[in-house]
XYZ file of C-alpha atoms in Angstrom:
769
model
C 155.315 -7.362 9.152
C 158.427 -9.196 8.020
C 157.029 -12.729 8.026
C 159.751 -13.987 5.680
C 162.458 -13.669 8.309
C 160.591 -14.870 11.399
C 162.458 -17.242 13.714
C 159.645 -17.466 16.280
C 155.956 -18.268 16.639
C 153.106 -15.955 17.652
C 152.880 -17.800 20.981
C 156.590 -17.334 21.635
C 156.346 -13.602 20.955
C 153.349 -13.269 23.268
C 155.058 -15.302 25.993
C 158.191 -13.157 25.691
C 156.167 -9.996 26.284
C 153.961 -11.441 29.070
C 156.367 -13.531 31.157
C 157.506 -12.123 34.502
C 156.615 -8.453 34.603
C 154.509 -7.776 31.478
C 156.186 -5.582 28.887
C 159.867 -4.780 28.395
C 160.533 -1.861 30.775
C 160.586 -1.021 34.454
C 161.659 1.945 36.581
C 164.557 1.346 38.971
C 165.759 3.905 41.551
C 169.363 5.053 41.202
C 169.807 6.111 44.832
C 169.567 4.031 48.046
C 166.085 3.876 49.581
C 166.847 1.686 52.597
C 166.571 4.049 55.557
C 164.396 6.892 56.765
C 167.339 9.215 56.114
C 167.468 8.036 52.486
C 163.756 8.692 52.055
C 164.086 12.122 53.661
C 166.708 13.027 51.075
C 164.831 11.473 48.170
C 161.506 13.114 48.982
C 160.381 15.536 51.647
C 162.111 17.543 53.024
C 165.392 16.915 51.123
C 163.848 17.222 47.678
C 163.033 20.871 48.337
C 166.695 21.847 48.018
C 167.106 20.893 44.310
C 163.604 22.270 43.649
C 164.761 25.732 44.690
C 167.986 25.425 42.699
C 166.096 24.456 39.525
C 163.615 27.289 40.013
C 166.554 29.701 40.193
C 168.377 28.125 37.218
C 166.443 25.702 34.944
C 169.734 24.285 33.613
C 170.244 22.699 37.045
C 167.553 20.151 36.109
C 170.262 18.364 34.145
C 172.369 18.143 37.319
C 169.765 17.140 39.884
C 167.223 15.054 37.934
C 167.133 12.304 35.313
C 166.093 14.793 32.607
C 169.550 14.891 31.013
C 169.466 11.183 30.117
C 165.753 10.808 29.439
C 164.081 10.635 26.018
C 160.363 10.228 25.312
C 159.337 7.839 22.533
C 155.949 9.089 21.360
C 153.403 7.789 18.838
C 149.730 7.903 18.014
C 149.838 4.537 16.235
C 148.736 5.808 12.836
C 151.524 3.977 10.968
C 152.696 1.024 13.072
C 155.502 -0.867 11.338
C 153.914 -2.223 8.152
C 150.558 -2.796 9.837
C 149.041 0.649 9.311
C 146.762 2.658 11.603
C 145.979 0.376 14.558
C 145.736 3.055 17.195
C 147.814 4.426 20.035
C 147.437 1.498 22.441
C 148.490 -1.058 19.825
C 151.687 0.912 19.246
C 152.845 0.496 22.854
C 154.845 -2.753 22.311
C 156.746 -1.033 19.494
C 157.415 2.083 21.546
C 158.625 -0.034 24.476
C 160.902 -1.827 22.041
C 162.314 1.462 20.803
C 162.975 2.458 24.410
C 164.847 -0.801 24.947
C 167.038 -0.045 21.919
C 167.881 3.394 23.315
C 169.069 1.731 26.520
C 170.881 -1.149 24.843
C 172.879 0.834 22.309
C 173.409 4.231 23.970
C 172.502 3.854 27.671
C 169.707 6.396 27.264
C 166.737 6.005 29.595
C 163.455 6.261 27.765
C 159.736 6.444 28.504
C 157.182 5.468 25.890
C 154.089 7.672 25.572
C 151.100 6.752 23.408
C 148.884 9.725 22.539
C 145.327 8.687 21.723
C 144.478 11.099 18.925
C 144.911 11.287 15.169
C 144.216 15.007 15.218
C 147.447 16.816 14.372
C 146.717 19.913 16.448
C 145.656 17.893 19.489
C 148.775 15.725 19.250
C 151.044 18.773 19.023
C 149.257 20.451 21.910
C 149.822 17.367 24.066
C 153.509 16.859 23.317
C 154.619 20.500 23.358
C 154.204 20.743 27.142
C 156.452 17.763 27.914
C 159.726 19.649 27.471
C 160.533 20.002 31.185
C 160.473 16.207 31.650
C 162.777 15.133 28.844
C 166.048 15.920 27.089
C 164.622 14.852 23.725
C 161.527 13.642 21.876
C 161.618 10.677 19.473
C 158.500 10.580 17.301
C 157.634 7.177 15.889
C 155.099 5.421 13.658
C 153.114 8.541 12.678
C 151.614 8.587 9.196
C 152.704 11.032 6.513
C 152.098 13.878 5.862
C 151.009 14.368 9.500
C 154.506 13.425 10.651
C 156.045 16.316 8.680
C 153.671 18.875 10.172
C 153.969 17.512 13.715
C 157.742 17.457 13.728
C 158.105 20.877 12.130
C 155.725 22.606 14.537
C 157.077 20.859 17.643
C 160.606 21.900 16.707
C 159.389 25.489 16.527
C 157.829 25.507 20.005
C 160.144 23.188 21.995
C 163.718 23.876 23.112
C 164.810 20.214 23.099
C 165.528 17.902 20.131
C 162.442 16.588 18.323
C 163.283 13.809 15.869
C 160.989 11.641 13.737
C 163.155 8.557 13.331
C 161.041 6.978 10.584
C 162.083 9.922 8.418
C 165.539 10.964 9.442
C 166.937 7.696 10.795
C 166.570 5.955 7.461
C 167.825 9.065 5.661
C 171.017 9.261 7.711
C 171.947 5.587 7.335
C 171.132 5.601 3.618
C 173.226 8.759 3.153
C 176.177 7.134 4.952
C 175.923 4.082 2.733
C 175.611 6.271 -0.365
C 178.795 8.200 0.456
C 180.782 4.971 0.517
C 179.006 3.434 -2.470
C 179.816 6.523 -4.551
C 183.427 6.336 -3.389
C 183.707 2.677 -4.441
C 181.950 3.368 -7.751
C 184.321 6.242 -8.530
C 181.549 8.837 -8.597
C 180.878 12.169 -6.887
C 177.631 13.164 -5.233
C 177.429 16.425 -7.160
C 177.544 14.524 -10.469
C 175.302 11.575 -9.615
C 171.928 11.022 -11.267
C 169.571 9.734 -8.566
C 166.137 8.118 -8.772
C 164.015 7.755 -5.630
C 160.952 5.510 -5.707
C 158.515 6.283 -2.928
C 157.347 9.649 -1.642
C 156.527 8.866 1.972
C 158.226 10.363 4.998
C 161.349 8.191 4.788
C 161.906 8.644 1.065
C 161.467 12.423 1.149
C 163.779 12.656 4.157
C 166.429 10.639 2.294
C 166.381 12.803 -0.795
C 166.276 15.971 1.324
C 169.372 14.983 3.285
C 171.294 13.882 0.192
C 170.585 17.252 -1.385
C 171.833 18.955 1.762
C 175.053 16.964 1.348
C 175.665 18.192 -2.196
C 173.300 16.522 -4.662
C 171.962 19.160 -7.101
C 168.191 19.597 -7.185
C 167.990 18.839 -10.914
C 169.931 15.564 -10.502
C 167.176 13.826 -8.544
C 163.942 12.351 -9.847
C 161.334 11.273 -7.295
C 158.630 8.796 -8.259
C 155.458 7.758 -6.455
C 152.605 5.437 -7.395
C 151.504 7.783 -10.159
C 154.965 8.076 -11.706
C 157.535 10.859 -11.838
C 156.908 13.983 -9.759
C 157.606 16.635 -12.392
C 157.062 20.374 -12.411
C 153.507 21.081 -13.438
C 152.050 17.841 -12.102
C 149.052 18.513 -9.853
C 147.582 15.090 -9.180
C 148.636 13.603 -5.814
C 151.179 16.336 -5.116
C 151.331 18.206 -1.803
C 153.757 20.850 -0.564
C 156.252 18.222 0.596
C 156.379 16.328 -2.709
C 156.297 19.406 -4.891
C 159.548 20.582 -3.255
C 161.313 17.786 -5.169
C 159.607 18.264 -8.553
C 161.984 18.766 -11.516
C 161.749 19.742 -15.172
C 161.836 16.434 -17.073
C 160.010 14.693 -19.879
C 160.282 11.351 -18.069
C 157.001 10.096 -16.674
C 157.545 6.520 -15.464
C 160.006 4.736 -13.198
C 161.261 2.741 -16.163
C 162.129 5.933 -18.035
C 163.691 7.533 -14.963
C 166.003 4.552 -14.426
C 167.656 4.870 -17.840
C 171.224 6.046 -17.301
C 170.734 6.620 -13.562
C 173.718 6.225 -11.252
C 171.696 5.607 -8.101
C 168.338 4.020 -7.308
C 166.878 4.477 -3.815
C 163.718 2.542 -3.074
C 161.436 3.028 -0.082
C 158.255 1.764 -1.644
C 157.016 -1.787 -2.308
C 158.587 -5.067 -3.293
C 159.139 -6.131 -6.881
C 158.651 -2.780 -8.644
C 162.126 -2.797 -10.223
C 162.822 -5.220 -13.062
C 166.078 -6.651 -14.338
C 165.602 -4.608 -17.481
C 165.494 -1.396 -15.454
C 168.741 -2.349 -13.711
C 170.322 -3.229 -17.035
C 169.503 0.274 -18.307
C 171.348 2.050 -15.493
C 174.781 3.677 -15.800
C 178.108 1.945 -15.188
C 178.710 0.806 -11.580
C 175.094 1.401 -10.525
C 174.157 1.854 -6.874
C 170.891 0.219 -5.862
C 169.358 0.685 -2.417
C 166.204 -1.469 -2.423
C 164.934 -0.857 1.107
C 161.304 -2.013 1.020
C 160.593 -4.639 3.699
C 160.146 -7.554 3.798
C 160.492 -7.756 0.034
C 162.892 -5.268 -1.566
C 162.089 -3.485 -4.804
C 164.439 -5.978 -6.439
C 166.394 -8.784 -4.789
C 170.207 -8.727 -4.783
C 170.407 -12.047 -6.623
C 168.307 -10.610 -9.464
C 170.577 -7.577 -9.689
C 173.616 -9.853 -9.764
C 172.112 -11.764 -12.699
C 172.306 -8.688 -14.934
C 174.908 -6.391 -13.370
C 178.133 -7.678 -11.861
C 179.265 -4.085 -11.270
C 176.366 -3.054 -8.984
C 176.635 -2.046 -5.323
C 173.544 -3.122 -3.420
C 171.920 -2.382 -0.065
C 168.585 -3.452 1.412
C 166.640 -3.122 4.644
C 167.088 -6.821 5.414
C 169.571 -8.415 7.785
C 170.044 -11.517 5.628
C 171.758 -9.545 2.848
C 174.939 -7.461 3.034
C 174.672 -3.718 3.682
C 171.518 -3.523 5.780
C 170.212 0.033 6.145
C 169.210 -0.215 9.805
C 167.995 2.772 11.823
C 169.632 1.436 14.981
C 172.945 2.595 13.508
C 171.784 6.162 13.951
C 169.123 7.267 16.414
C 170.722 6.012 19.681
C 173.977 7.818 18.981
C 172.362 10.945 17.529
C 170.388 11.400 20.736
C 173.395 10.457 22.857
C 175.498 13.216 21.328
C 172.608 15.705 21.273
C 171.507 15.341 24.885
C 175.070 15.242 26.230
C 175.582 18.806 24.985
C 172.023 19.820 25.995
C 171.169 20.550 22.353
C 168.050 22.574 21.597
C 167.390 20.704 18.340
C 168.765 18.115 15.925
C 169.669 20.071 12.810
C 170.934 19.199 9.340
C 174.553 19.666 10.411
C 174.144 17.002 13.113
C 172.477 14.559 10.721
C 175.225 15.029 8.160
C 177.877 14.602 10.849
C 176.267 11.306 11.827
C 176.198 10.094 8.217
C 179.835 11.053 7.618
C 180.947 9.414 10.881
C 179.204 6.167 9.903
C 180.740 6.253 6.436
C 184.200 6.864 7.889
C 183.842 4.022 10.398
C 183.071 1.511 7.652
C 186.392 2.363 5.986
C 188.418 1.555 9.111
C 189.785 -1.851 10.105
C 187.143 -3.929 11.842
C 188.077 -4.834 15.451
C 188.515 -8.453 16.528
C 185.265 -8.579 18.496
C 183.270 -7.630 15.388
C 185.139 -10.186 13.294
C 184.409 -12.809 15.958
C 180.742 -11.854 16.141
C 180.222 -12.149 12.387
C 182.571 -15.048 11.842
C 184.636 -13.201 9.255
C 186.791 -10.140 8.811
C 184.588 -7.482 7.205
C 186.525 -5.336 4.751
C 185.442 -2.043 3.185
C 184.078 -2.847 -0.252
C 180.838 -3.451 -2.188
C 179.555 -5.891 0.450
C 180.506 -3.711 3.421
C 179.667 -0.024 2.993
C 178.061 0.653 6.393
C 179.017 -0.617 9.858
C 177.174 -3.509 11.454
C 174.691 -2.714 14.252
C 176.773 -4.537 16.872
C 180.041 -2.747 16.163
C 181.089 -1.531 19.645
C 182.840 1.497 18.126
C 179.587 3.111 16.999
C 178.847 4.979 20.214
C 182.336 6.487 20.492
C 182.547 7.294 16.765
C 179.102 8.745 16.079
C 177.981 10.465 19.294
C 181.070 12.744 19.515
C 180.651 13.710 15.850
C 177.031 14.676 16.503
C 177.980 16.567 19.663
C 180.701 18.472 17.815
C 178.297 19.412 15.031
C 175.814 20.665 17.615
C 178.526 22.841 19.141
C 179.826 24.265 15.863
C 176.305 24.972 14.599
C 175.379 26.838 17.788
C 172.640 24.620 19.215
C 174.618 23.187 22.165
C 173.940 24.724 25.578
C 176.666 22.753 27.357
C 179.707 22.325 25.072
C 182.119 19.453 25.707
C 185.669 20.686 26.085
C 187.528 17.425 25.466
C 185.804 15.323 22.790
C 188.493 12.616 22.940
C 187.924 12.139 26.667
C 184.173 12.162 26.028
C 184.564 9.386 23.444
C 186.428 7.232 25.977
C 183.662 7.591 28.555
C 181.037 6.406 26.075
C 182.439 2.889 25.670
C 181.752 2.087 29.327
C 178.038 2.842 28.872
C 177.305 -0.163 26.674
C 175.464 -3.212 27.995
C 178.177 -5.876 28.468
C 175.648 -8.714 28.446
C 174.359 -7.992 24.945
C 177.842 -7.344 23.570
C 179.218 -10.538 25.085
C 176.394 -12.725 23.798
C 176.433 -11.126 20.349
C 180.081 -12.032 19.986
C 179.421 -15.645 21.014
C 176.343 -16.015 18.802
C 178.114 -14.522 15.799
C 181.031 -16.905 16.174
C 178.704 -19.905 16.481
C 176.648 -18.900 13.442
C 179.788 -18.685 11.345
C 180.769 -22.280 12.105
C 177.599 -24.159 12.952
C 177.831 -27.263 15.113
C 175.541 -30.138 16.076
C 174.503 -29.702 19.714
C 172.782 -32.431 21.749
C 170.024 -31.275 24.118
C 170.045 -34.212 26.544
C 166.715 -33.531 28.295
C 164.659 -33.589 25.117
C 161.242 -34.188 26.693
C 161.316 -31.028 28.822
C 159.262 -28.133 27.421
C 161.886 -25.454 28.128
C 164.546 -27.619 26.460
C 162.371 -28.165 23.382
C 161.753 -24.430 23.090
C 165.475 -23.777 23.470
C 166.411 -26.381 20.851
C 163.951 -24.877 18.369
C 165.222 -21.354 19.079
C 168.836 -22.515 18.726
C 168.092 -24.017 15.319
C 165.766 -21.251 14.118
C 168.287 -18.531 14.965
C 170.886 -20.218 12.782
C 173.153 -21.163 15.682
C 173.493 -24.766 14.570
C 171.720 -28.126 14.415
C 169.798 -29.165 17.530
C 169.518 -32.849 18.504
C 166.921 -33.868 21.108
C 167.267 -36.987 23.273
C 164.030 -38.658 24.350
C 161.016 -40.542 23.082
C 160.067 -39.260 19.667
C 156.287 -39.432 19.929
C 155.978 -37.411 23.181
C 158.498 -34.870 21.865
C 156.597 -34.432 18.577
C 153.322 -34.069 20.490
C 154.835 -31.479 22.800
C 156.301 -29.522 19.868
C 152.828 -29.395 18.319
C 151.023 -28.546 21.564
C 153.283 -25.658 22.591
C 153.214 -24.210 19.091
C 156.920 -24.008 18.345
C 157.931 -24.326 14.725
C 161.475 -25.589 14.184
C 163.120 -24.582 10.922
C 164.194 -27.802 9.268
C 163.767 -31.318 10.546
C 164.398 -31.771 14.274
C 166.683 -34.745 14.919
C 165.446 -36.941 17.796
C 167.097 -40.024 19.355
C 165.575 -42.449 21.842
C 168.430 -43.992 23.831
C 166.580 -47.278 24.336
C 166.017 -48.043 20.659
C 168.740 -46.050 18.944
C 170.840 -47.824 16.321
C 173.836 -46.150 17.984
C 173.199 -48.076 21.204
C 175.540 -51.059 20.546
C 178.453 -48.815 19.530
C 177.985 -46.592 22.569
C 177.828 -49.589 24.888
C 181.032 -51.046 23.443
C 182.805 -47.691 23.689
C 181.773 -47.120 27.291
C 182.567 -50.700 28.334
C 186.118 -50.296 27.055
C 186.448 -47.211 29.265
C 184.873 -48.659 32.398
C 185.599 -52.407 32.379
C 188.626 -51.978 34.656
C 186.721 -49.678 36.997
C 184.318 -52.294 38.331
C 181.623 -52.037 35.648
C 180.143 -55.143 34.041
C 178.861 -55.075 30.474
C 175.250 -55.115 31.668
C 175.975 -52.167 33.947
C 177.238 -50.179 30.969
C 174.290 -51.246 28.829
C 171.942 -50.017 31.548
C 173.721 -46.670 31.671
C 173.466 -46.152 27.918
C 169.811 -47.193 27.870
C 168.593 -45.263 30.881
C 170.817 -42.228 31.391
C 170.264 -39.570 28.737
C 173.368 -37.702 29.836
C 175.513 -40.798 29.297
C 173.907 -41.425 25.902
C 174.329 -37.786 24.861
C 177.957 -37.755 25.975
C 178.531 -40.907 23.878
C 177.113 -39.092 20.848
C 179.700 -36.367 21.301
C 182.530 -38.773 22.128
C 181.972 -40.828 18.952
C 181.511 -37.821 16.660
C 177.762 -38.063 16.076
C 177.460 -34.589 17.605
C 179.891 -31.769 18.331
C 178.729 -30.557 21.733
C 176.173 -31.167 24.464
C 174.044 -29.187 26.920
C 172.162 -30.541 29.932
C 171.301 -29.698 33.546
C 167.751 -28.360 33.400
C 166.298 -31.363 35.266
C 169.409 -32.655 37.097
C 171.861 -30.861 39.340
C 175.326 -29.891 38.120
C 177.264 -32.627 39.898
C 174.933 -35.401 38.736
C 175.296 -34.347 35.096
C 179.053 -33.825 35.331
C 179.629 -37.232 36.941
C 177.603 -38.933 34.200
C 179.490 -37.091 31.474
C 182.893 -37.919 32.996
C 182.078 -41.623 32.705
C 182.225 -41.117 28.943
C 184.487 -38.140 28.284
C 187.887 -37.836 29.992
C 189.633 -34.726 31.158
C 191.934 -33.095 28.645
C 195.447 -34.402 29.116
C 197.390 -32.470 31.722
C 194.311 -30.534 32.869
C 191.457 -30.861 35.306
C 187.792 -30.020 34.988
C 186.911 -26.631 36.429
C 183.896 -24.352 36.491
C 184.249 -20.749 35.335
C 181.490 -18.169 35.717
C 181.163 -15.079 33.525
C 179.971 -12.017 35.465
C 178.564 -9.100 33.458
C 177.941 -5.965 35.494
C 178.278 -2.185 35.275
C 180.031 -2.187 31.934
C 182.539 -4.877 32.928
C 183.076 -8.526 32.062
C 184.707 -10.581 34.813
C 185.616 -14.280 34.809
C 185.683 -16.236 38.093
C 187.052 -19.752 38.695
C 186.752 -22.382 40.089
C 183.114 -21.837 40.992
C 181.671 -25.340 40.850
C 184.065 -28.306 40.818
C 187.117 -28.332 43.121
C 186.123 -27.715 46.727
C 189.465 -26.721 48.294
C 192.258 -26.863 45.699
C 195.921 -27.063 46.659
C 198.423 -24.470 45.418
C 199.427 -26.374 42.293
C 195.760 -26.923 41.444
C 195.030 -23.230 41.943
C 197.862 -22.384 39.533
C 196.411 -24.784 36.932
C 192.939 -23.303 37.408
C 194.372 -19.841 36.742
C 196.035 -20.985 33.528
C 192.890 -22.662 32.206
C 190.670 -19.713 33.145
C 193.070 -17.283 31.475
C 192.977 -19.337 28.282
C 189.158 -19.424 28.343
C 188.999 -15.650 28.840
C 191.270 -15.207 25.837
C 189.051 -17.519 23.781
C 186.174 -15.185 24.651
C 188.030 -12.161 23.291
C 189.576 -10.743 26.478
C 193.212 -10.178 27.413
C 193.470 -11.917 30.791
C 194.693 -10.136 33.936
C 194.511 -12.698 36.721
C 194.052 -11.929 40.428
C 194.183 -14.574 43.169
C 191.481 -13.497 45.623
C 191.684 -13.602 49.403
C 190.585 -11.488 52.353
C 194.280 -10.665 52.847
C 196.605 -8.545 50.712
C 200.112 -9.720 49.870
C 200.854 -11.625 53.051
C 198.858 -9.748 55.669
C 197.192 -11.280 57.516
C 198.671 -14.649 56.633
C 196.571 -17.817 56.987
C 196.893 -21.349 55.584
C 194.316 -20.543 52.891
C 195.915 -17.265 51.814
C 199.275 -19.058 51.797
C 197.893 -21.484 49.201
C 197.160 -18.541 46.934
C 200.526 -16.842 47.339
C 202.206 -20.200 46.744
C 200.192 -20.557 43.514
C 201.653 -17.225 42.357
C 205.161 -18.532 43.055
C 204.374 -21.690 41.087
C 203.377 -19.582 38.073
C 206.565 -17.544 38.508
C 208.521 -20.709 37.821
C 206.643 -21.717 34.671
C 208.021 -20.557 31.341
C 204.789 -21.035 29.431
C 202.637 -18.439 31.215
C 201.815 -15.544 28.878
C 199.384 -13.467 30.935
C 199.506 -11.014 33.830
C 198.810 -12.391 37.295
C 199.133 -11.225 40.869
C 198.039 -12.058 44.402
C 196.951 -12.823 46.928
C 194.684 -9.774 47.149
C 191.234 -8.692 48.243
C 188.524 -8.097 45.620
C 188.584 -4.304 45.984
C 192.339 -4.200 45.310
C 191.902 -6.514 42.312
C 189.050 -4.528 40.748
C 189.498 -0.915 41.880
C 192.421 1.055 40.469
C 192.336 3.507 43.375
C 192.547 0.754 45.981
C 195.358 -0.911 44.015
C 197.513 2.236 44.290
C 198.322 1.227 47.877
C 200.397 -1.594 46.389
C 202.574 0.033 43.680
C 204.584 -3.162 43.256
C 201.578 -5.022 41.816
C 202.316 -6.549 38.422
C 198.824 -5.963 37.026
C 198.658 -3.186 34.428
C 195.004 -2.531 35.197
C 191.986 -3.946 37.048
C 191.843 -7.748 37.000
C 189.285 -9.467 34.794
C 190.005 -13.096 35.792
C 189.429 -13.823 39.468
C 190.721 -17.035 41.056
C 188.945 -17.952 44.291
C 190.280 -20.268 47.027
C 187.414 -22.759 46.704
C 183.968 -23.411 45.269
C 182.203 -22.196 48.408
C 183.635 -18.724 47.884
C 182.994 -18.768 44.154
C 179.480 -20.179 44.216
C 178.294 -17.932 47.045
C 179.836 -14.833 45.431
C 178.301 -15.360 41.993
C 174.845 -16.115 43.382
C 174.889 -13.050 45.629
C 175.991 -10.896 42.696
C 173.163 -12.285 40.575
C 170.367 -12.034 43.157
C 171.316 -8.896 45.080
C 173.830 -7.122 42.878
C 171.859 -7.186 39.633
C 174.733 -8.785 37.707
C 174.192 -11.203 34.847
C 176.018 -14.452 35.594
C 176.590 -16.993 32.829
C 177.684 -20.436 33.862
C 179.547 -21.916 35.530
C 181.065 -22.992 32.228
C 182.699 -26.405 32.152
C 186.347 -26.270 31.102
C 188.892 -29.067 30.813
C 187.043 -31.966 29.184
C 188.222 -33.436 25.882
C 184.844 -32.602 24.325
C 182.636 -29.543 24.677
C 179.959 -30.053 27.328
C 178.049 -27.316 29.139
C 175.701 -27.680 32.101
C 172.893 -25.220 32.833
C 171.527 -24.268 36.223
C 168.730 -26.520 37.505
C 165.411 -25.216 36.153
C 167.064 -22.881 33.655
C 164.863 -20.717 31.435
C 164.725 -21.122 27.668
C 167.003 -18.166 26.958
C 169.559 -19.454 29.476
C 169.550 -22.881 27.832
C 170.116 -21.312 24.409
C 173.043 -19.333 25.816
C 174.665 -22.436 27.295
C 174.085 -24.361 24.072
C 175.850 -21.555 22.201
C 178.717 -21.697 24.715
C 178.970 -25.440 24.109
C 179.095 -24.871 20.361
C 181.689 -22.119 20.852
C 183.976 -24.658 22.620
C 186.261 -22.848 25.047
C 188.859 -25.621 24.837
C 189.161 -25.598 21.060
C 192.614 -25.487 19.487
C 194.132 -25.682 22.932
C 197.017 -27.851 23.976
C 197.263 -28.153 27.742
C 199.771 -26.044 29.596
C 201.377 -29.214 30.886
C 201.872 -30.347 27.289
C 203.246 -26.958 26.278
C 205.633 -27.100 29.205
C 206.910 -30.472 28.050
C 207.408 -29.066 24.542
C 209.286 -26.070 25.974
C 211.452 -28.334 28.130
C 212.392 -30.359 25.058
C 213.435 -27.213 23.209
């Protein structure tokens, strides 16, 4: 296992897998099951109708069942990660994880199946009869050479794709990276001299695919533990290794590396020396993909060769060869055309699509996620796993290759239209959070966790710091916090900063600062001293106000209003603005912002207009082009009520402001705001598409709506986020879970009000020319 890069403890990993429903998957019906009529359609007698249709035409199974979007992830546990043969049952957490990745990156439903046998024939005999249930089979964590035999024979007897990702996934991503590395090095694949160290399933798949893409047989030397695999060698050579034997007098890895253009390692750490790298040809390409320790570290290569292009299997170095770049989209393209297999043409198409994508301009959301603009070059030769373009770039290429090579049973007529439909399949929650986390990692801040003696808060603070999101500061008594850290088994990376408000050396400065703010509001000095000593939210807000921290998160043990009122004693509203709450709703491929959901009970028209402006700015800060809709139960004046009139008046107020740079419209009902078909009834609407920023008439509407969406609608709701204070403060829901606290801490560090002058201030500037 990759212990070197762990950001969690054993206990945390076990708790993650055991909390709530054990495991990482569940089955959810896609049709209503509320009435007897629903059940009659779902089961007997209604189910008999599609049964007959499928019996008449087996292809109808793709139309009437989940088969067409269902992949089986299957293992016998004989080669689990780097742990070896631990058995079928022990492989289940890994197979569940692979199923989760299928869903996350390609919206493919997946079932994990663990087959309790190490007998090759028995395994094949089990899996071969599963074809009717699935559109594809992903084999995983099966030892070599059994994996070669199993895959080959299953492909012969099954009419759906069978794909051993440990082999081909690595091969495809490495081939994509190699295409671009050769391009940057000024070399051609047909001329390259390649050395591969390792002769397991992944390594042999890599060299096999590269040869299929144009590398001559005689230009590749494969090495294993016994040295070069040369023609005539008999020791430790089976049919799979002997296929890559060449005529050569070289016998060791050191000899093979002399003058080589490319080194590909899928073996063990530390087997390549600086001297070997020094002996390679000009502009060498080195893919050291052993994990956790590569065959040679990038810093060691840089010591001896400034002209090298390097890739590893690790996420903490540039150019990570990561299988998640391939298998979700390969299966997506394959099953969407009802492919009978995944052939060499489809693998090559995937590799070429990945290589091409890395040469294109990186979109803003990727730049935001990684905190920098990635540019095609030696440190960026393959796309990043969270590039949202992957599904629409790779899956259509795979589908097209399946069609042109004759293995597609349902060709796609319009590949461009198909590509557009794929983007909507991605999980908006993961994409949204990845963007936020990437931005925060790039510019790390100091975040105060005000309720530092709460276990969930301590876990969140450790996770925030361990994941490289910034520096966590805990407020509370140091001894109980240290004891709790030890007892719950969390292991913070780096020293955890802890402040006790009662004895802190900051206490006098905070008291003086707060007294200056409150002395004309009826507070005596001793009142302020008591606040600083006893209220952790006041103390934490003082830390942020005086620059001892950059942001703050609280709310786990106190309700929203209590925390906000304490914070507002210390931190004023941004000039010309008001504090509002904005919730982020992630559902069915869409990201929607709703305001004000937690602060202003019944705003007047001018307040509603200000709320819209602030929410639109926040949406833009989160990477979205705002289209604002003022929500009501009425549409554009009918029926008219005092509350709907407030909303239409807010629209008129925005009409008169010169500084508004976003689309807005209203008043309108939610279906008109969000559904393009419903909006067609009002052709005069100024919105160019469905709204993504919703302004509600009061917090009752907003709070009730978001909670119903979360509990009954299955939406993910983040927030409400606090907007409008001079400093970045975020407040969690009462009793928030660790992951929710981490998210809100990241939102605080992201700072939605950064680099923002109030609209009132901008208006004054505009008025003055």
